[in-house]
């Protein structure tokens, strides 16, 4: 069984399903409400857990009731969380996310500025015991430390390259073995909306694996000088929130299991697409058996 | 010591303080986040508790973690909550409230449609042991039952007349001894934006006490054929959320203590105004001593 580690952010998200996100401040009743843990690295960890990997999450949350709820939620996916740091006096992050019937989202997170950024406590001596590490951009110092240790140990050191300041992305890209961008972040960083051109621009800063998730279009990656593509299956998407995180988790899991890139991308595309069929962010992440069953029957046109 | 009972709604509110409420669905970081119990009757009860009254709240919430949090919060104001009904399988109400720097609010509550409306369990045989009962419009059947019992026992039976369907307001008005409107609800119900004209219109449906809160302008009420006014003190208002609920709680408490209407209104105007100086809905309700100290020094121009 592949053993993975995810390092980064964990939050509590309240998802309010509304008909329309109003353009002016009024009162609108939500049709549905889902409370769930969120945050990129923790959602990737939850996906790995649900997809059958052995996985641990390292990060920080408050020593408060929301923190208890966050960790119980991550644990419920089969993720080890006992080395998460609880920071006294720090308020765990909580976000309001309004999602309308077209999938448009108004996202209002609160991050307590009192968050301790020191990564010195991370038990990095254990990093070599994992087959791979995945980090997000929300805790650059922790991410850098985890990437360095994984890379030095010859393990997968993957960066989930989401929207972040350029200096954060440049620094973490240099320390990773694998960089998997979101489409918006690659466009923002490279100055081009063309994912292929964006990947080629990133090649000048990163010699390892470079890929980008392109939503309903699936995944693109650099293979030598070529840009290769794996399409995503078409589904009736109800909620795409955390779909990228599920892709990242599934992708590193499949690579750590020894699958070639194209097969890993296919597996991750299916996991992420199936997630989108239900409302509720990562709560609708499919189990391994669902993904395998879908893959067994799926023929790309 | 005056003994009061409040019957109605209790919720959990997450207040996100933002610079601007965006007109389009984007991501904006909140500057501050406060989690607090909310809902009209429960906030009035909390105000009574903080202002030194003996007070109990009757209502319903889920048998869930949010329900635990809601009741612990109400209890922390000195309110008795052990007769609140916990409804298995019902999700306690949670609202996202975005408040911008001008005080504009986008309010997104979720109410589980599975809420049991039956008021048969209310221990109304104890209503006569209270000096007064205050109800909100969000649980009409419970409110009606409590008002009937209080009125029959010769106690104050006060309706917080907020925005609600006309048939609900007409029914509850007929069963109350005191009706205290919000300005918006009176305008909506009466079809006139003039509070004095609205009160005179309400007189044709209610023979008892009729008043209306008018925000920073304080309170207006009918005294025979005259409309009387008590101004509110001027404060730097940061957050007016729950100010009306604090007014209602303070007002019924003062009446139950035997104060004349003008004096009770003055007390309630000050309690509500002081609440508005801090961010955080009812969490900034002043203690009795603060209100008394302000009143001792306040001279209306």
Coordinates of C-alpha atoms in Angstrom, one line a residue:
Chain A
X1 CA 0.0 0.0 0.0
X2 CA 1.3 3.4 -1.0
X3 CA 2.1 5.8 1.9
X4 CA 1.5 9.5 1.3
X5 CA 1.9 12.7 3.3
X6 CA 0.1 15.9 2.7
X7 CA 1.3 19.2 4.2
X8 CA -0.6 22.5 4.2
X9 CA -3.9 24.0 4.9
X10 CA -7.1 22.7 6.6
X11 CA -10.2 24.8 7.1
X12 CA -13.9 24.4 8.0
X13 CA -16.2 25.4 5.2
X14 CA -19.9 26.0 5.3
X15 CA -21.4 25.5 1.8
X16 CA -24.7 27.4 1.3
X17 CA -26.5 26.2 -1.8
X18 CA -28.5 29.2 -3.2
X19 CA -30.5 29.8 -6.3
X20 CA -28.7 33.0 -7.2
X21 CA -25.8 34.9 -5.5
X22 CA -27.4 38.3 -5.1
X23 CA -25.6 41.4 -6.5
X24 CA -26.7 43.5 -3.6
X25 CA -26.8 42.9 0.2
X26 CA -30.1 41.2 1.0
X27 CA -31.4 38.2 2.9
X28 CA -31.7 35.0 0.9
X29 CA -32.5 31.6 2.3
X30 CA -30.2 28.8 1.4
X31 CA -31.7 25.6 0.0
X32 CA -29.1 23.4 1.5
X33 CA -26.2 23.6 3.9
X34 CA -23.2 21.4 4.1
X35 CA -20.4 21.8 6.7
X36 CA -17.2 20.1 5.8
X37 CA -13.5 20.3 6.3
X38 CA -11.7 22.0 3.4
X39 CA -8.3 23.3 2.3
X40 CA -6.2 22.0 -0.5
X41 CA -3.7 19.7 1.2
X42 CA -6.2 18.3 3.6
X43 CA -8.7 17.6 0.9
X44 CA -6.0 15.9 -1.2
X45 CA -5.3 13.8 1.9
X46 CA -9.0 12.9 2.3
X47 CA -9.1 11.9 -1.3
X48 CA -6.1 9.6 -0.8
X49 CA -7.7 8.1 2.2
X50 CA -11.0 7.4 0.5
X51 CA -9.2 6.0 -2.5
X52 CA -7.5 3.5 -0.3
X53 CA -4.0 4.9 0.3
X54 CA -2.3 5.1 3.7
X55 CA -2.1 8.9 4.3
X56 CA -1.2 11.4 6.9
X57 CA -1.8 15.1 7.1
X58 CA 0.5 17.7 8.7
X59 CA -0.7 21.2 9.3
X60 CA -2.0 23.6 11.9
X61 CA -5.4 24.4 13.4
X62 CA -6.7 26.1 16.4
X63 CA -7.1 24.5 19.8
X64 CA -10.8 25.3 19.6
X65 CA -14.1 23.5 18.9
X66 CA -13.8 24.2 15.2
X67 CA -10.4 22.6 15.3
X68 CA -11.9 19.5 16.9
X69 CA -14.5 19.3 14.2
X70 CA -11.9 19.8 11.4
X71 CA -9.7 17.0 12.6
X72 CA -12.6 14.6 13.3
X73 CA -13.7 15.2 9.7
X74 CA -10.3 14.6 8.2
X75 CA -9.9 11.5 10.3
X76 CA -13.2 10.2 9.1
X77 CA -11.6 9.7 5.6
X78 CA -9.0 7.4 7.1
X79 CA -6.3 10.1 7.4
X80 CA -3.9 10.1 10.3
X81 CA -4.0 13.6 11.9
X82 CA -2.4 13.1 15.4
X83 CA 0.6 15.1 14.4
X84 CA -1.4 18.2 13.4
X85 CA -0.3 21.1 15.5
X86 CA -3.1 22.7 17.6
X87 CA -2.2 26.3 18.2
X88 CA -3.5 27.8 21.4
X89 CA -5.2 31.1 21.0
X90 CA -5.4 30.7 17.2
X91 CA -8.9 30.6 15.7
X92 CA -9.2 27.8 13.2
X93 CA -10.1 29.1 9.7
X94 CA -13.8 29.1 8.8
X95 CA -15.1 30.0 5.3
X96 CA -18.6 30.8 4.0
X97 CA -19.0 29.5 0.5
X98 CA -22.2 30.4 -1.5
X99 CA -22.8 28.2 -4.5
X100 CA -25.5 29.1 -7.0
X101 CA -27.3 26.8 -9.4
X102 CA -24.9 27.6 -12.2
X103 CA -22.0 26.6 -9.9
X104 CA -20.8 30.2 -9.4
X105 CA -19.1 30.7 -6.0
X106 CA -18.8 33.5 -3.5
X107 CA -16.0 32.4 -1.1
X108 CA -15.4 34.3 2.1
X109 CA -12.7 32.7 4.2
X110 CA -11.4 34.1 7.5
X111 CA -7.8 33.5 8.4
X112 CA -6.7 34.5 11.9
X113 CA -3.5 36.6 11.4
X114 CA -2.2 35.1 14.7
X115 CA -1.2 31.9 12.8
X116 CA 2.3 30.7 13.7
X117 CA 4.3 30.1 10.5
X118 CA 7.2 28.3 12.0
X119 CA 7.7 24.9 10.4
X120 CA 10.4 23.9 12.9
X121 CA 8.1 21.4 14.7
X122 CA 7.4 19.3 11.6
X123 CA 8.7 15.8 12.2
X124 CA 10.5 15.8 8.9
X125 CA 12.8 12.9 10.0
X126 CA 9.8 10.7 9.2
X127 CA 9.3 12.1 5.6
X128 CA 11.5 9.4 4.0
X129 CA 9.1 6.7 5.4
X130 CA 6.5 8.0 2.9
X131 CA 6.4 7.2 -0.8
X132 CA 5.5 10.8 -1.6
X133 CA 4.7 14.2 -0.2
X134 CA 2.2 16.7 -1.5
X135 CA 2.1 20.3 -0.4
X136 CA -0.1 23.3 -1.0
X137 CA 0.9 26.9 -1.3
X138 CA -0.8 28.2 1.8
X139 CA 2.0 27.4 4.2
X140 CA 5.2 28.1 2.2
X141 CA 7.7 27.5 5.0
X142 CA 6.1 24.2 6.0
X143 CA 5.8 23.2 2.3
X144 CA 9.4 24.0 1.5
X145 CA 10.7 22.0 4.5
X146 CA 8.6 19.0 3.5
X147 CA 9.6 19.2 -0.2
X148 CA 13.3 19.4 0.6
X149 CA 13.3 16.4 2.8
X150 CA 11.2 14.3 0.4
X151 CA 13.3 15.3 -2.6
X152 CA 16.6 14.6 -0.8
X153 CA 15.2 11.1 0.1
X154 CA 14.4 10.4 -3.6
X155 CA 10.6 10.4 -3.0
X156 CA 7.9 12.2 -4.9
X157 CA 7.8 15.8 -3.8
X158 CA 4.7 17.3 -5.4
X159 CA 3.6 20.9 -5.3
X160 CA -0.1 21.8 -5.8
X161 CA 0.6 25.0 -7.6
X162 CA -2.5 27.1 -6.9
X163 CA -2.9 30.9 -7.0
X164 CA -0.2 32.4 -4.8
X165 CA 2.4 35.2 -4.9
X166 CA 5.0 34.6 -7.6
X167 CA 7.9 34.4 -5.2
X168 CA 6.1 31.6 -3.3
X169 CA 5.5 29.6 -6.5
X170 CA 9.0 30.2 -7.8
X171 CA 10.6 29.1 -4.6
X172 CA 8.4 26.0 -4.1
X173 CA 8.7 25.0 -7.8
X174 CA 12.4 24.8 -7.4
X175 CA 12.2 22.5 -4.4
X176 CA 9.6 20.1 -5.9
X177 CA 10.1 17.0 -8.1
X178 CA 6.5 17.4 -9.5
X179 CA 4.5 20.5 -10.0
X180 CA 0.8 20.2 -10.8
X181 CA -0.8 23.6 -11.5
X182 CA -4.4 24.7 -11.5
X183 CA -5.4 26.3 -14.8
X184 CA -6.0 29.7 -13.2
X185 CA -2.7 29.7 -11.3
X186 CA -0.7 28.7 -14.4
X187 CA -2.4 31.4 -16.4
X188 CA -1.8 34.0 -13.7
X189 CA 1.9 33.0 -13.2
X190 CA 2.7 32.6 -16.9
X191 CA 0.7 35.4 -18.3
X192 CA -0.9 33.2 -20.9
X193 CA -4.3 31.5 -20.8
X194 CA -3.0 28.7 -23.0
X195 CA -2.1 25.8 -20.7
X196 CA 0.5 24.3 -23.1
X197 CA 2.3 27.6 -23.4
X198 CA 2.1 28.0 -19.7
X199 CA 3.7 24.6 -19.1
X200 CA 6.5 25.5 -21.5
X201 CA 7.1 28.7 -19.7
X202 CA 7.2 26.8 -16.4
X203 CA 9.8 24.4 -17.9
X204 CA 12.3 27.3 -17.8
X205 CA 12.0 27.3 -14.0
X206 CA 11.4 23.6 -13.2
X207 CA 13.2 20.6 -14.6
X208 CA 10.9 17.9 -13.1
X209 CA 7.3 16.9 -13.9
X210 CA 5.0 19.7 -15.0
X211 CA 1.3 19.3 -15.4
X212 CA -1.9 21.3 -15.2
X213 CA -5.5 20.4 -14.4
X214 CA -7.9 22.0 -17.0
X215 CA -11.3 21.4 -15.4
X216 CA -13.8 19.5 -17.5
X217 CA -11.0 19.0 -20.1
X218 CA -8.9 16.9 -17.8
X219 CA -5.2 17.1 -17.5
X220 CA -2.2 18.3 -19.6
X221 CA 1.5 17.6 -18.9
X222 CA 4.9 18.0 -20.5
X223 CA 6.5 14.8 -21.8
X224 CA 9.9 15.9 -23.2
X225 CA 9.0 18.7 -25.6
X226 CA 5.5 17.5 -26.1
X227 CA 2.3 18.4 -24.3
X228 CA 0.2 15.3 -23.6
X229 CA -3.4 15.3 -22.7
X230 CA -5.8 13.0 -20.8
X231 CA -9.5 13.9 -21.1
X232 CA -11.9 13.9 -18.2
X233 CA -15.2 12.0 -18.4
X234 CA -18.3 14.1 -18.9
X235 CA -20.5 14.2 -15.9
X236 CA -23.5 16.4 -14.8
X237 CA -21.4 18.6 -12.5
X238 CA -23.3 19.9 -9.5
X239 CA -20.4 21.2 -7.5
X240 CA -16.7 21.4 -8.6
X241 CA -15.4 22.7 -5.3
X242 CA -12.3 20.6 -4.2
X243 CA -12.3 18.8 -7.6
X244 CA -8.7 19.9 -8.1
X245 CA -7.7 18.7 -4.7
X246 CA -9.3 15.3 -5.3
X247 CA -7.3 15.2 -8.6
X248 CA -4.1 16.0 -6.8
X249 CA -4.6 13.4 -4.1
X250 CA -5.6 10.7 -6.6
X251 CA -2.8 11.5 -8.9
X252 CA 0.0 11.3 -6.4
X253 CA -1.5 8.1 -5.0
X254 CA -1.5 6.5 -8.4
X255 CA 2.0 7.6 -9.1
X256 CA 3.1 6.3 -5.7
X257 CA 1.5 3.0 -6.6
X258 CA 3.8 2.8 -9.7
X259 CA 1.2 3.7 -12.4
X260 CA 2.6 5.5 -15.5
X261 CA 1.7 9.2 -15.8
X262 CA -1.1 8.7 -18.4
X263 CA -2.8 6.0 -16.3
X264 CA -2.4 8.0 -13.1
X265 CA -4.0 11.1 -14.8
X266 CA -6.8 8.9 -16.1
X267 CA -7.5 7.6 -12.6
X268 CA -7.3 11.1 -11.1
X269 CA -9.6 12.6 -13.8
X270 CA -12.2 10.0 -13.0
X271 CA -12.0 10.5 -9.3
X272 CA -12.3 14.3 -9.7
X273 CA -15.2 14.0 -12.2
X274 CA -17.2 11.7 -10.0
X275 CA -16.7 14.0 -7.1
X276 CA -18.5 16.8 -9.0
X277 CA -21.8 14.8 -9.4
X278 CA -22.9 15.7 -5.8
X279 CA -23.2 18.9 -3.8
X280 CA -20.7 19.2 -0.9
X281 CA -17.1 19.9 -1.8
X282 CA -14.9 16.9 -0.9
X283 CA -17.7 15.0 0.9
X284 CA -18.7 13.5 -2.4
X285 CA -15.2 12.1 -3.2
X286 CA -15.7 8.6 -4.6
X287 CA -14.4 5.4 -3.0
X288 CA -11.8 3.4 -4.9
X289 CA -14.3 0.8 -6.1
X290 CA -16.4 3.5 -7.7
X291 CA -13.5 4.9 -9.6
X292 CA -12.3 1.4 -10.7
X293 CA -15.8 0.5 -11.8
X294 CA -16.1 3.7 -13.8
X295 CA -12.7 3.2 -15.4
X296 CA -13.6 -0.4 -16.4
X297 CA -16.5 0.8 -18.4
X298 CA -15.2 4.1 -19.7
X299 CA -14.2 4.4 -23.3
X300 CA -12.8 7.7 -24.4
X301 CA -14.3 8.7 -27.8
Chain B
X1 CA -35.9 40.3 40.4
X2 CA -38.1 40.3 37.3
X3 CA -38.7 36.9 35.7
X4 CA -39.0 36.8 31.9
X5 CA -39.6 34.1 29.3
X6 CA -38.7 34.3 25.6
X7 CA -40.1 31.9 23.1
X8 CA -39.0 31.6 19.5
X9 CA -36.0 31.1 17.3
X10 CA -32.4 30.3 18.0
X11 CA -29.7 30.0 15.4
X12 CA -25.9 29.9 14.9
X13 CA -24.6 32.9 13.0
X14 CA -21.2 33.3 11.5
X15 CA -20.5 37.0 11.0
X16 CA -17.9 37.8 8.3
X17 CA -16.6 41.3 8.5
X18 CA -15.6 42.4 5.0
X19 CA -14.6 45.7 3.3
X20 CA -17.2 45.4 0.5
X21 CA -19.9 42.8 -0.2
X22 CA -18.9 42.0 -3.8
X23 CA -21.6 42.3 -6.6
X24 CA -20.2 39.2 -8.4
X25 CA -19.2 35.8 -7.1
X26 CA -15.5 36.0 -6.2
X27 CA -13.2 35.2 -3.3
X28 CA -12.7 37.8 -0.6
X29 CA -10.9 37.4 2.7
X30 CA -12.9 38.4 5.7
X31 CA -11.1 40.8 8.1
X32 CA -12.8 39.3 11.1
X33 CA -15.1 36.4 12.0
X34 CA -17.4 36.1 15.0
X35 CA -19.5 33.0 15.7
X36 CA -22.4 33.6 17.9
X37 CA -25.9 32.4 18.7
X38 CA -28.6 34.4 17.0
X39 CA -32.3 34.6 16.4
X40 CA -34.7 37.2 17.7
X41 CA -36.2 35.6 20.8
X42 CA -33.0 34.0 22.0
X43 CA -31.1 37.3 21.5
X44 CA -33.7 39.2 23.5
X45 CA -33.3 36.5 26.2
X46 CA -29.5 37.0 26.2
X47 CA -30.0 40.7 26.6
X48 CA -32.3 40.2 29.5
X49 CA -29.8 37.9 31.1
X50 CA -26.9 40.3 30.6
X51 CA -29.0 43.1 31.9
X52 CA -29.7 41.3 35.2
X53 CA -33.1 39.7 34.7
X54 CA -34.0 36.1 35.5
X55 CA -34.8 34.7 32.1
X56 CA -35.6 31.4 30.3
X57 CA -35.7 30.6 26.6
X58 CA -38.1 28.1 25.0
X59 CA -37.5 27.0 21.5
X60 CA -36.1 24.2 19.3
X61 CA -32.8 23.2 17.9
X62 CA -31.2 20.1 16.5
X63 CA -29.7 17.3 18.5
X64 CA -26.4 18.1 16.9
X65 CA -23.0 19.7 17.6
X66 CA -24.3 23.1 16.4
X67 CA -27.2 22.7 18.8
X68 CA -24.8 22.1 21.7
X69 CA -22.9 25.2 20.7
X70 CA -26.1 27.3 20.4
X71 CA -27.3 26.3 23.8
X72 CA -23.9 26.8 25.5
X73 CA -23.8 30.3 24.0
X74 CA -27.3 31.2 25.2
X75 CA -26.6 29.8 28.6
X76 CA -23.4 31.9 28.9
X77 CA -25.6 35.0 29.1
X78 CA -27.3 33.6 32.2
X79 CA -30.4 32.3 30.4
X80 CA -32.0 29.0 31.4
X81 CA -32.2 26.7 28.4
X82 CA -32.8 23.2 29.8
X83 CA -36.3 23.1 28.5
X84 CA -35.3 23.9 24.9
X85 CA -36.4 21.0 22.7
X86 CA -33.6 19.1 20.9
X87 CA -35.1 17.6 17.8
X88 CA -33.4 14.4 16.6
X89 CA -32.5 14.4 12.9
X90 CA -33.1 18.2 12.6
X91 CA -30.2 20.3 11.6
X92 CA -29.8 23.4 13.8
X93 CA -30.1 26.6 11.7
X94 CA -26.8 28.1 10.6
X95 CA -26.5 31.5 8.9
X96 CA -23.7 33.2 7.0
X97 CA -23.8 37.0 7.5
X98 CA -21.5 39.2 5.6
X99 CA -21.2 42.7 7.0
X100 CA -19.4 45.4 5.1
X101 CA -17.8 48.6 6.4
X102 CA -20.9 50.6 5.7
X103 CA -22.9 48.1 7.8
X104 CA -24.6 46.6 4.7
X105 CA -25.5 42.9 5.3
X106 CA -25.8 39.9 3.1
X107 CA -27.6 37.3 5.2
X108 CA -27.8 33.6 4.1
X109 CA -29.6 31.4 6.6
X110 CA -30.3 27.8 6.2
X111 CA -33.4 26.4 7.9
X112 CA -33.9 22.6 7.8
X113 CA -37.4 22.0 6.4
X114 CA -37.7 19.0 8.8
X115 CA -38.4 21.3 11.8
X116 CA -41.3 20.1 13.9
X117 CA -43.8 23.0 14.4
X118 CA -45.9 21.3 17.1
X119 CA -46.0 23.5 20.3
X120 CA -47.8 20.9 22.3
X121 CA -44.7 20.1 24.4
X122 CA -44.3 23.7 25.7
X123 CA -44.7 23.6 29.5
X124 CA -47.2 26.5 29.4
X125 CA -48.5 25.6 32.8
X126 CA -45.3 27.4 34.1
X127 CA -46.0 30.6 32.1
X128 CA -47.9 32.3 34.9
X129 CA -44.8 32.0 37.1
X130 CA -43.1 34.6 34.8
X131 CA -43.7 38.4 34.9
X132 CA -43.8 38.6 31.2
X133 CA -43.4 36.6 27.9
X134 CA -41.8 37.8 24.7
X135 CA -42.2 35.9 21.5
X136 CA -40.9 36.3 17.9
X137 CA -42.7 35.6 14.7
X138 CA -40.6 32.7 13.6
X139 CA -42.6 30.0 15.4
X140 CA -46.2 31.2 15.2
X141 CA -47.8 28.2 16.8
X142 CA -45.4 28.3 19.8
X143 CA -45.7 32.0 20.1
X144 CA -49.5 31.9 20.0
X145 CA -49.6 29.3 22.8
X146 CA -47.2 31.3 25.0
X147 CA -49.0 34.6 24.4
X148 CA -52.4 33.1 25.2
X149 CA -51.3 31.7 28.5
X150 CA -49.4 34.8 29.6
X151 CA -52.4 37.1 28.6
X152 CA -54.9 34.9 30.5
X153 CA -52.6 35.1 33.6
X154 CA -52.6 38.9 33.4
X155 CA -48.9 39.0 32.5
X156 CA -47.1 41.0 29.8
X157 CA -47.5 39.1 26.6
X158 CA -45.2 40.9 24.1
X159 CA -44.9 40.3 20.4
X160 CA -41.7 41.2 18.6
X161 CA -43.4 42.1 15.3
X162 CA -40.8 41.6 12.7
X163 CA -41.2 40.9 9.0
X164 CA -43.6 38.0 8.6
X165 CA -46.6 37.0 6.6
X166 CA -49.6 39.3 7.3
X167 CA -51.8 36.4 8.6
X168 CA -49.1 35.5 11.2
X169 CA -48.8 39.1 12.4
X170 CA -52.6 39.7 12.5
X171 CA -53.1 36.5 14.5
X172 CA -50.3 37.1 17.0
X173 CA -51.1 40.8 17.4
X174 CA -54.6 39.8 18.5
X175 CA -53.2 37.5 21.2
X176 CA -50.5 39.9 22.6
X177 CA -50.9 42.6 25.2
X178 CA -47.9 44.5 23.8
X179 CA -46.7 44.7 20.2
X180 CA -43.3 46.2 19.5
X181 CA -42.7 46.5 15.7
X182 CA -39.5 46.8 13.8
X183 CA -39.6 49.8 11.5
X184 CA -39.4 47.7 8.3
X185 CA -42.1 45.3 9.5
X186 CA -44.5 48.0 10.4
X187 CA -43.9 49.7 7.0
X188 CA -44.4 46.4 5.2
X189 CA -47.6 45.5 7.2
X190 CA -49.2 49.0 7.1
X191 CA -48.1 50.1 3.6
X192 CA -46.7 53.4 5.0
X193 CA -43.2 54.3 5.7
X194 CA -44.3 56.8 8.4
X195 CA -44.0 55.0 11.8
X196 CA -46.7 57.2 13.4
X197 CA -49.2 56.4 10.6
X198 CA -48.2 52.8 10.8
X199 CA -48.9 52.7 14.6
X200 CA -52.3 54.3 14.1
X201 CA -53.1 51.7 11.4
X202 CA -52.1 48.9 13.8
X203 CA -54.4 50.4 16.5
X204 CA -57.4 49.2 14.4
X205 CA -56.2 45.6 15.0
X206 CA -54.7 45.8 18.5
X207 CA -56.1 47.5 21.6
X208 CA -53.0 47.1 23.8
X209 CA -49.6 48.6 23.8
X210 CA -48.2 49.5 20.3
X211 CA -44.7 50.7 19.7
X212 CA -42.0 50.7 17.0
X213 CA -38.3 50.8 17.1
X214 CA -36.9 53.3 14.6
X215 CA -33.2 52.5 14.6
X216 CA -30.9 55.4 15.4
X217 CA -34.0 57.6 16.1
X218 CA -35.0 55.4 19.1
X219 CA -38.6 54.4 19.9
X220 CA -42.1 55.6 19.1
X221 CA -45.3 54.5 20.8
X222 CA -49.0 55.2 21.0
X223 CA -50.2 56.9 24.2
X224 CA -54.0 57.3 23.7
X225 CA -54.3 59.2 20.5
X226 CA -50.7 60.6 20.7
X227 CA -47.5 59.2 19.3
X228 CA -44.7 59.7 21.8
X229 CA -41.0 59.4 21.1
X230 CA -37.9 58.6 23.1
X231 CA -34.6 59.3 21.2
X232 CA -31.7 57.0 21.1
X233 CA -28.2 58.2 22.1
X234 CA -25.8 58.8 19.2
X235 CA -23.0 56.3 19.0
X236 CA -20.4 55.3 16.4
X237 CA -22.3 52.3 15.2
X238 CA -20.1 49.5 14.0
X239 CA -22.7 46.7 13.8
X240 CA -26.4 47.1 14.3
X241 CA -27.2 43.3 14.0
X242 CA -29.4 42.2 16.9
X243 CA -29.9 45.8 18.1
X244 CA -33.6 45.4 17.8
X245 CA -33.5 42.2 19.8
X246 CA -31.5 43.9 22.5
X247 CA -34.1 46.7 22.6
X248 CA -36.9 44.2 22.9
X249 CA -35.3 42.3 25.7
X250 CA -34.3 45.4 27.6
X251 CA -37.8 46.9 27.1
X252 CA -39.8 44.0 28.5
X253 CA -37.3 43.7 31.4
X254 CA -37.7 47.3 32.3
X255 CA -41.5 47.1 32.1
X256 CA -41.5 43.9 34.2
X257 CA -39.5 45.8 36.8
X258 CA -42.3 48.3 37.0
X259 CA -40.7 51.2 35.0
X260 CA -43.1 53.5 33.1
X261 CA -43.0 53.2 29.3
X262 CA -40.9 56.3 28.7
X263 CA -38.3 55.2 31.2
X264 CA -38.3 51.6 29.9
X265 CA -37.8 52.9 26.3
X266 CA -35.0 55.1 27.4
X267 CA -33.3 52.2 29.1
X268 CA -33.8 50.0 26.1
X269 CA -32.6 52.7 23.6
X270 CA -29.4 53.0 25.6
X271 CA -28.8 49.2 25.8
X272 CA -29.4 48.8 22.1
X273 CA -27.2 51.8 21.1
X274 CA -24.3 50.6 23.3
X275 CA -24.6 47.2 21.6
X276 CA -23.9 48.8 18.2
X277 CA -20.5 50.1 19.2
X278 CA -18.8 46.8 18.7
X279 CA -18.7 44.2 16.0
X280 CA -20.4 40.9 16.8
X281 CA -24.2 40.9 16.8
X282 CA -25.5 40.3 20.4
X283 CA -22.0 39.5 21.8
X284 CA -21.5 43.2 22.4
X285 CA -24.7 43.6 24.5
X286 CA -23.8 45.8 27.4
X287 CA -24.1 44.7 31.1
X288 CA -26.6 46.5 33.3
X289 CA -23.9 48.6 35.0
X290 CA -22.8 50.0 31.6
X291 CA -26.3 51.0 30.7
X292 CA -27.0 52.6 34.1
X293 CA -23.7 54.5 34.0
X294 CA -24.5 55.8 30.5
X295 CA -28.0 56.8 31.6
X296 CA -26.7 58.6 34.6
X297 CA -24.6 60.9 32.4
X298 CA -26.8 61.2 29.3
X299 CA -28.7 64.4 28.7
X300 CA -30.9 64.5 25.7
X301 CA -30.4 67.8 23.8

